[in-house]
Amino acid sequence: MKELKKFKDLIFYSFKQNLLDSVKKELTSLNIEDSTQVIGLPNESEADMQHFLQMLPTQTNINETVNLINSQVDECKDFEDLKLYFNKRINDINKLNSPDNFAQFLTNISKEGSNLIINIQLSNVFNTYLPLLSQCEDILNKIGEDELLKDVSYEDVYYLLNSILEKSLEELTSQVYDNNSLDETFNSYCELLKNTKSWDEKLEIASKFSSHLSKEQIESLQSISQIPSPDESFIKNIVKIEIIVKKIKYLLSLSSKICNKLSENIK
């Protein structure tokens, strides 16, 4: 890692590290050897469950993909390079992962298996990071990208990052409260996220909320062939909420990285 002297160096380095951490974590969550959250789901025969688990990627698949992404992201020298990279990755999978093509999406999962699941997960990560990238560029413009780290105000950076977080929390609250089909658990998580001050504690709550949402999705997808089948709009709403929650998770971890590193350089 090169020495961080300017504010733009800190932002870009922190962003790339956070992105790679997220990619590794999200792909690891797909590991067939770490699928305990779906083993105990109700109304699943052993054969059906085995078929589902066989579609998940192995640790070898995950390691190969993580190494490839690390190499590709490392080649990106600025935010413009990352934008081009994100858009290429997103466009490669967009047709398969489009809400307007839901039936085909389910068919492709059953046919393509682990490779498609990995690519969809990556596309979701990149789609979530794309607006964060623009928000980081906005912060750079407000602080001054060529500003030396020693001259940057910690309070100003914290304020800007926290303002972005507050807007994301408002978006989450609106999405949850406007949906009458969701149970009280969703409202509880929203209230906790809004009322908790510490970024670290917010991140812990958001991670638990994300796990809850993943389980809801798995249960809905696994019962798609049952009668009556889950409401497609319910699944889509869960996906929308999960995207916002993941954006909040990524933003919280990124903000902590930036502020912690900034604090070290100011001392």
mmCIF file of C-alpha atoms in Angstrom:
data_model
loop_
_atom_site.group_PDB
_atom_site.id
_atom_site.type_symbol
_atom_site.label_atom_id
_atom_site.label_comp_id
_atom_site.label_asym_id
_atom_site.label_seq_id
_atom_site.Cartn_x
_atom_site.Cartn_y
_atom_site.Cartn_z
ATOM 1 C CA MET A 1 0.000 0.000 0.000
ATOM 2 C CA LYS A 2 1.347 3.407 -0.933
ATOM 3 C CA GLU A 3 1.666 6.099 1.701
ATOM 4 C CA LEU A 4 -1.568 7.992 2.199
ATOM 5 C CA LYS A 5 -0.873 11.705 1.979
ATOM 6 C CA LYS A 6 -3.946 13.224 0.368
ATOM 7 C CA PHE A 7 -7.612 12.895 1.228
ATOM 8 C CA LYS A 8 -8.372 11.263 -2.139
ATOM 9 C CA ASP A 9 -5.798 8.539 -1.379
ATOM 10 C CA LEU A 10 -7.521 7.742 1.905
ATOM 11 C CA ILE A 11 -11.015 7.648 0.403
ATOM 12 C CA PHE A 12 -10.028 5.506 -2.576
ATOM 13 C CA TYR A 13 -7.930 3.071 -0.553
ATOM 14 C CA SER A 14 -10.658 2.694 2.094
ATOM 15 C CA PHE A 15 -13.316 2.212 -0.582
ATOM 16 C CA LYS A 16 -11.380 -0.552 -2.353
ATOM 17 C CA GLN A 17 -10.583 -2.352 0.877
ATOM 18 C CA ASN A 18 -14.188 -2.185 2.001
ATOM 19 C CA LEU A 19 -15.376 -3.439 -1.381
ATOM 20 C CA LEU A 20 -13.027 -6.436 -1.283
ATOM 21 C CA ASP A 21 -14.000 -7.213 2.306
ATOM 22 C CA SER A 22 -17.664 -7.172 1.273
ATOM 23 C CA VAL A 23 -17.084 -9.380 -1.761
ATOM 24 C CA LYS A 24 -15.284 -11.972 0.345
ATOM 25 C CA LYS A 25 -17.906 -11.904 3.085
ATOM 26 C CA GLU A 26 -20.898 -12.095 0.746
ATOM 27 C CA LEU A 27 -19.430 -14.955 -1.284
ATOM 28 C CA THR A 28 -18.372 -16.846 1.833
ATOM 29 C CA SER A 29 -21.981 -16.700 3.016
ATOM 30 C CA LEU A 30 -22.855 -18.864 -0.009
ATOM 31 C CA ASN A 31 -20.452 -21.638 0.959
ATOM 32 C CA ILE A 32 -22.144 -25.044 0.854
ATOM 33 C CA GLU A 33 -20.119 -26.027 3.926
ATOM 34 C CA ASP A 34 -21.506 -23.079 5.874
ATOM 35 C CA SER A 35 -25.193 -23.390 5.033
ATOM 36 C CA THR A 36 -26.554 -24.091 8.513
ATOM 37 C CA GLN A 37 -29.108 -21.282 8.238
ATOM 38 C CA VAL A 38 -31.056 -23.195 5.572
ATOM 39 C CA ILE A 39 -30.698 -26.735 6.909
ATOM 40 C CA GLY A 40 -33.536 -26.415 9.388
ATOM 41 C CA LEU A 41 -36.095 -24.821 7.110
ATOM 42 C CA PRO A 42 -39.561 -26.441 7.397
ATOM 43 C CA ASN A 43 -41.451 -28.410 4.760
ATOM 44 C CA GLU A 44 -38.349 -29.515 2.861
ATOM 45 C CA SER A 45 -37.675 -33.138 1.989
ATOM 46 C CA GLU A 46 -34.119 -34.412 2.312
ATOM 47 C CA ALA A 47 -33.875 -34.802 -1.466
ATOM 48 C CA ASP A 48 -35.108 -31.258 -2.141
ATOM 49 C CA MET A 49 -32.721 -29.821 0.419
ATOM 50 C CA GLN A 50 -29.799 -31.769 -1.021
ATOM 51 C CA HIS A 51 -30.600 -30.452 -4.499
ATOM 52 C CA PHE A 52 -30.708 -26.904 -3.163
ATOM 53 C CA LEU A 53 -27.393 -27.241 -1.346
ATOM 54 C CA GLN A 54 -25.689 -28.715 -4.394
ATOM 55 C CA MET A 55 -26.379 -25.499 -6.274
ATOM 56 C CA LEU A 56 -24.333 -23.497 -3.767
ATOM 57 C CA PRO A 57 -20.651 -22.822 -4.558
ATOM 58 C CA THR A 58 -17.836 -24.696 -2.832
ATOM 59 C CA GLN A 59 -15.041 -22.983 -0.929
ATOM 60 C CA THR A 60 -12.772 -23.605 -3.923
ATOM 61 C CA ASN A 61 -15.206 -21.764 -6.219
ATOM 62 C CA ILE A 62 -15.360 -18.895 -3.767
ATOM 63 C CA ASN A 63 -11.583 -18.627 -3.267
ATOM 64 C CA GLU A 64 -10.952 -18.562 -7.020
ATOM 65 C CA THR A 65 -13.535 -15.820 -7.525
ATOM 66 C CA VAL A 66 -12.281 -13.726 -4.592
ATOM 67 C CA ASN A 67 -8.703 -13.930 -5.912
ATOM 68 C CA LEU A 68 -9.872 -12.864 -9.369
ATOM 69 C CA ILE A 69 -11.839 -9.904 -8.010
ATOM 70 C CA ASN A 70 -8.899 -8.848 -5.831
ATOM 71 C CA SER A 71 -6.667 -8.790 -8.895
ATOM 72 C CA GLN A 72 -9.177 -6.918 -11.061
ATOM 73 C CA VAL A 73 -9.993 -4.297 -8.430
ATOM 74 C CA ASP A 74 -6.298 -3.798 -7.699
ATOM 75 C CA GLU A 75 -5.832 -2.776 -11.334
ATOM 76 C CA CYS A 76 -8.325 0.082 -10.874
ATOM 77 C CA LYS A 77 -6.354 3.234 -10.199
ATOM 78 C CA ASP A 78 -9.178 5.687 -9.533
ATOM 79 C CA PHE A 79 -12.942 5.919 -9.154
ATOM 80 C CA GLU A 80 -13.458 6.202 -12.908
ATOM 81 C CA ASP A 81 -11.752 2.827 -13.391
ATOM 82 C CA LEU A 82 -13.969 1.336 -10.693
ATOM 83 C CA LYS A 83 -17.109 2.737 -12.336
ATOM 84 C CA LEU A 84 -16.188 1.086 -15.642
ATOM 85 C CA TYR A 85 -15.449 -2.171 -13.850
ATOM 86 C CA PHE A 86 -18.718 -2.095 -11.899
ATOM 87 C CA ASN A 87 -20.792 -1.376 -14.990
ATOM 88 C CA LYS A 88 -19.189 -4.202 -16.960
ATOM 89 C CA ARG A 89 -19.814 -6.694 -14.170
ATOM 90 C CA ILE A 90 -23.382 -5.488 -13.618
ATOM 91 C CA ASN A 91 -24.305 -5.570 -17.299
ATOM 92 C CA ASP A 92 -23.058 -9.143 -17.641
ATOM 93 C CA ILE A 93 -25.693 -10.428 -15.224
ATOM 94 C CA ASN A 94 -28.443 -7.789 -15.323
ATOM 95 C CA LYS A 95 -30.780 -9.642 -17.673
ATOM 96 C CA LEU A 96 -30.746 -12.728 -15.488
ATOM 97 C CA ASN A 97 -31.217 -10.778 -12.281
ATOM 98 C CA SER A 98 -33.944 -8.433 -13.483
ATOM 99 C CA PRO A 99 -37.154 -8.245 -11.400
ATOM 100 C CA ASP A 100 -39.049 -8.066 -14.719
ATOM 101 C CA ASN A 101 -37.734 -11.517 -15.604
ATOM 102 C CA PHE A 102 -38.486 -13.290 -12.329
ATOM 103 C CA ALA A 103 -39.564 -16.658 -13.753
ATOM 104 C CA GLN A 104 -36.501 -16.881 -15.988
ATOM 105 C CA PHE A 105 -34.339 -15.897 -13.024
ATOM 106 C CA LEU A 106 -35.578 -18.918 -11.042
ATOM 107 C CA THR A 107 -35.117 -21.206 -14.048
ATOM 108 C CA ASN A 108 -31.542 -20.023 -14.569
ATOM 109 C CA ILE A 109 -30.680 -20.665 -10.936
ATOM 110 C CA SER A 110 -31.824 -24.272 -11.207
ATOM 111 C CA LYS A 111 -29.888 -24.804 -14.464
ATOM 112 C CA GLU A 112 -26.674 -22.852 -13.972
ATOM 113 C CA GLY A 113 -26.165 -23.538 -10.267
ATOM 114 C CA SER A 114 -23.175 -22.200 -8.354
ATOM 115 C CA ASN A 115 -21.619 -20.101 -11.138
ATOM 116 C CA LEU A 116 -24.780 -18.082 -11.656
ATOM 117 C CA ILE A 117 -25.327 -17.702 -7.915
ATOM 118 C CA ILE A 118 -21.789 -16.309 -7.514
ATOM 119 C CA ASN A 119 -22.267 -13.846 -10.369
ATOM 120 C CA ILE A 120 -25.619 -12.692 -9.038
ATOM 121 C CA GLN A 121 -24.116 -12.117 -5.595
ATOM 122 C CA LEU A 122 -21.254 -10.130 -7.131
ATOM 123 C CA SER A 123 -23.651 -8.082 -9.220
ATOM 124 C CA ASN A 124 -25.665 -7.278 -6.096
ATOM 125 C CA VAL A 125 -22.510 -6.124 -4.299
ATOM 126 C CA PHE A 126 -21.394 -3.934 -7.205
ATOM 127 C CA ASN A 127 -24.888 -2.508 -7.691
ATOM 128 C CA THR A 128 -24.932 -1.529 -4.034
ATOM 129 C CA TYR A 129 -21.462 0.005 -4.112
ATOM 130 C CA LEU A 130 -22.085 2.081 -7.238
ATOM 131 C CA PRO A 131 -24.124 4.802 -5.461
ATOM 132 C CA LEU A 132 -21.634 4.704 -2.566
ATOM 133 C CA LEU A 133 -18.908 5.454 -5.079
ATOM 134 C CA SER A 134 -20.760 8.566 -6.251
ATOM 135 C CA GLN A 135 -21.300 9.639 -2.651
ATOM 136 C CA CYS A 136 -17.573 9.282 -1.956
ATOM 137 C CA GLU A 137 -16.836 11.441 -4.983
ATOM 138 C CA ASP A 138 -19.265 14.021 -3.627
ATOM 139 C CA ILE A 139 -17.424 14.060 -0.288
ATOM 140 C CA LEU A 140 -14.119 14.469 -2.128
ATOM 141 C CA ASN A 141 -15.521 17.496 -3.949
ATOM 142 C CA LYS A 142 -16.751 19.070 -0.712
ATOM 143 C CA ILE A 143 -13.552 18.480 1.290
ATOM 144 C CA GLY A 144 -11.118 18.820 -1.607
ATOM 145 C CA GLU A 145 -9.563 15.703 -3.097
ATOM 146 C CA ASP A 146 -6.054 17.176 -3.094
ATOM 147 C CA GLU A 147 -6.352 18.290 0.529
ATOM 148 C CA LEU A 148 -3.538 16.928 2.664
ATOM 149 C CA LEU A 149 -4.734 14.522 5.352
ATOM 150 C CA LYS A 150 -3.215 16.613 8.111
ATOM 151 C CA ASP A 151 -5.393 19.533 7.016
ATOM 152 C CA VAL A 152 -8.679 17.627 6.815
ATOM 153 C CA SER A 153 -11.260 18.156 9.558
ATOM 154 C CA TYR A 154 -12.341 14.867 11.164
ATOM 155 C CA GLU A 155 -15.615 16.485 12.258
ATOM 156 C CA ASP A 156 -16.446 17.573 8.698
ATOM 157 C CA VAL A 157 -15.829 14.123 7.263
ATOM 158 C CA TYR A 158 -17.809 12.441 10.046
ATOM 159 C CA TYR A 159 -20.709 14.818 9.490
ATOM 160 C CA LEU A 160 -20.805 14.175 5.729
ATOM 161 C CA LEU A 161 -20.652 10.399 6.142
ATOM 162 C CA ASN A 162 -23.279 10.403 8.873
ATOM 163 C CA SER A 163 -25.583 12.552 6.721
ATOM 164 C CA ILE A 164 -25.430 9.927 3.968
ATOM 165 C CA LEU A 165 -26.201 7.254 6.541
ATOM 166 C CA GLU A 166 -29.228 9.152 7.854
ATOM 167 C CA LYS A 167 -30.660 9.417 4.336
ATOM 168 C CA SER A 168 -30.240 5.668 3.845
ATOM 169 C CA LEU A 169 -32.004 5.011 7.148
ATOM 170 C CA GLU A 170 -34.882 7.222 6.036
ATOM 171 C CA GLU A 171 -35.093 5.251 2.783
ATOM 172 C CA LEU A 172 -35.185 1.983 4.748
ATOM 173 C CA THR A 173 -37.872 3.231 7.118
ATOM 174 C CA SER A 174 -40.058 4.352 4.240
ATOM 175 C CA GLN A 175 -39.707 1.015 2.450
ATOM 176 C CA VAL A 176 -40.548 -1.010 5.566
ATOM 177 C CA TYR A 177 -43.360 1.106 6.991
ATOM 178 C CA ASP A 178 -45.121 1.423 3.629
ATOM 179 C CA ASN A 179 -45.345 -2.352 3.316
ATOM 180 C CA ASN A 180 -48.262 -3.839 5.258
ATOM 181 C CA SER A 181 -47.295 -7.453 4.489
ATOM 182 C CA LEU A 182 -44.211 -7.329 6.736
ATOM 183 C CA ASP A 183 -44.289 -8.475 10.347
ATOM 184 C CA GLU A 184 -43.273 -6.468 13.413
ATOM 185 C CA THR A 185 -39.698 -7.796 13.281
ATOM 186 C CA PHE A 186 -38.935 -5.491 10.362
ATOM 187 C CA ASN A 187 -40.213 -2.423 12.223
ATOM 188 C CA SER A 188 -38.181 -3.366 15.300
ATOM 189 C CA TYR A 189 -34.934 -3.542 13.342
ATOM 190 C CA CYS A 190 -35.655 -0.168 11.736
ATOM 191 C CA GLU A 191 -36.264 1.469 15.101
ATOM 192 C CA LEU A 192 -33.064 -0.006 16.526
ATOM 193 C CA LEU A 193 -31.027 1.252 13.587
ATOM 194 C CA LYS A 194 -32.503 4.752 13.846
ATOM 195 C CA ASN A 195 -32.117 5.097 17.614
ATOM 196 C CA THR A 196 -28.649 3.583 18.045
ATOM 197 C CA LYS A 197 -25.843 6.161 17.908
ATOM 198 C CA SER A 198 -22.693 4.044 17.649
ATOM 199 C CA TRP A 199 -21.677 3.044 14.110
ATOM 200 C CA ASP A 200 -20.302 -0.260 15.393
ATOM 201 C CA GLU A 201 -23.571 -1.088 17.151
ATOM 202 C CA LYS A 202 -25.578 -0.040 14.087
ATOM 203 C CA LEU A 203 -23.453 -2.378 11.975
ATOM 204 C CA GLU A 204 -24.161 -5.279 14.316
ATOM 205 C CA ILE A 205 -27.913 -4.593 14.136
ATOM 206 C CA ALA A 206 -27.816 -4.248 10.342
ATOM 207 C CA SER A 207 -25.975 -7.576 10.063
ATOM 208 C CA LYS A 208 -28.657 -9.329 12.112
ATOM 209 C CA PHE A 209 -31.367 -7.678 10.030
ATOM 210 C CA SER A 210 -29.621 -8.827 6.854
ATOM 211 C CA SER A 211 -29.504 -12.421 8.133
ATOM 212 C CA HIS A 212 -33.236 -12.254 8.877
ATOM 213 C CA LEU A 213 -33.928 -11.011 5.362
ATOM 214 C CA SER A 214 -31.808 -13.765 3.802
ATOM 215 C CA LYS A 215 -33.765 -16.405 5.664
ATOM 216 C CA GLU A 216 -37.056 -14.844 4.530
ATOM 217 C CA GLN A 217 -35.864 -14.994 0.909
ATOM 218 C CA ILE A 218 -34.716 -18.598 1.143
ATOM 219 C CA GLU A 219 -37.993 -19.721 2.690
ATOM 220 C CA SER A 220 -39.970 -17.916 -0.019
ATOM 221 C CA LEU A 221 -37.883 -19.236 -2.915
ATOM 222 C CA GLN A 222 -37.910 -22.802 -1.624
ATOM 223 C CA SER A 223 -41.696 -22.783 -1.376
ATOM 224 C CA ILE A 224 -42.208 -21.207 -4.805
ATOM 225 C CA SER A 225 -43.645 -24.459 -6.204
ATOM 226 C CA GLN A 226 -46.038 -24.982 -3.330
ATOM 227 C CA ILE A 227 -49.751 -24.151 -3.427
ATOM 228 C CA PRO A 228 -50.426 -21.457 -2.535
ATOM 229 C CA SER A 229 -47.038 -20.104 -3.592
ATOM 230 C CA PRO A 230 -45.484 -16.993 -2.008
ATOM 231 C CA ASP A 231 -46.630 -13.644 -3.315
ATOM 232 C CA GLU A 232 -44.079 -12.507 -5.894
ATOM 233 C CA SER A 233 -44.471 -8.891 -4.753
ATOM 234 C CA PHE A 234 -43.571 -9.961 -1.204
ATOM 235 C CA ILE A 235 -40.297 -11.487 -2.422
ATOM 236 C CA LYS A 236 -39.513 -8.379 -4.465
ATOM 237 C CA ASN A 237 -40.124 -6.152 -1.435
ATOM 238 C CA ILE A 238 -37.828 -8.310 0.687
ATOM 239 C CA VAL A 239 -35.131 -7.968 -1.971
ATOM 240 C CA LYS A 240 -35.548 -4.169 -2.058
ATOM 241 C CA ILE A 241 -35.236 -3.953 1.720
ATOM 242 C CA GLU A 242 -32.195 -6.225 1.746
ATOM 243 C CA ILE A 243 -30.456 -3.999 -0.825
ATOM 244 C CA ILE A 244 -30.974 -0.959 1.394
ATOM 245 C CA VAL A 245 -29.816 -2.815 4.514
ATOM 246 C CA LYS A 246 -26.678 -4.020 2.742
ATOM 247 C CA LYS A 247 -25.996 -0.488 1.543
ATOM 248 C CA ILE A 248 -26.228 0.641 5.167
ATOM 249 C CA LYS A 249 -23.863 -2.150 6.240
ATOM 250 C CA TYR A 250 -21.322 -1.260 3.567
ATOM 251 C CA LEU A 251 -21.601 2.443 4.366
ATOM 252 C CA LEU A 252 -21.103 1.860 8.087
ATOM 253 C CA SER A 253 -18.001 -0.277 7.620
ATOM 254 C CA LEU A 254 -16.611 2.134 5.008
ATOM 255 C CA SER A 255 -17.261 5.162 7.218
ATOM 256 C CA SER A 256 -15.480 3.489 10.130
ATOM 257 C CA LYS A 257 -12.478 2.694 7.941
ATOM 258 C CA ILE A 258 -12.251 6.269 6.677
ATOM 259 C CA CYS A 259 -12.662 7.929 10.065
ATOM 260 C CA ASN A 260 -10.329 5.522 11.882
ATOM 261 C CA LYS A 261 -7.587 6.013 9.314
ATOM 262 C CA LEU A 262 -8.166 9.774 9.288
ATOM 263 C CA SER A 263 -7.902 9.844 13.074
ATOM 264 C CA GLU A 264 -4.567 7.991 12.914
ATOM 265 C CA ASN A 265 -3.144 10.470 10.437
ATOM 266 C CA ILE A 266 -4.301 13.519 12.388
ATOM 267 C CA LYS A 267 -2.522 12.390 15.588
#
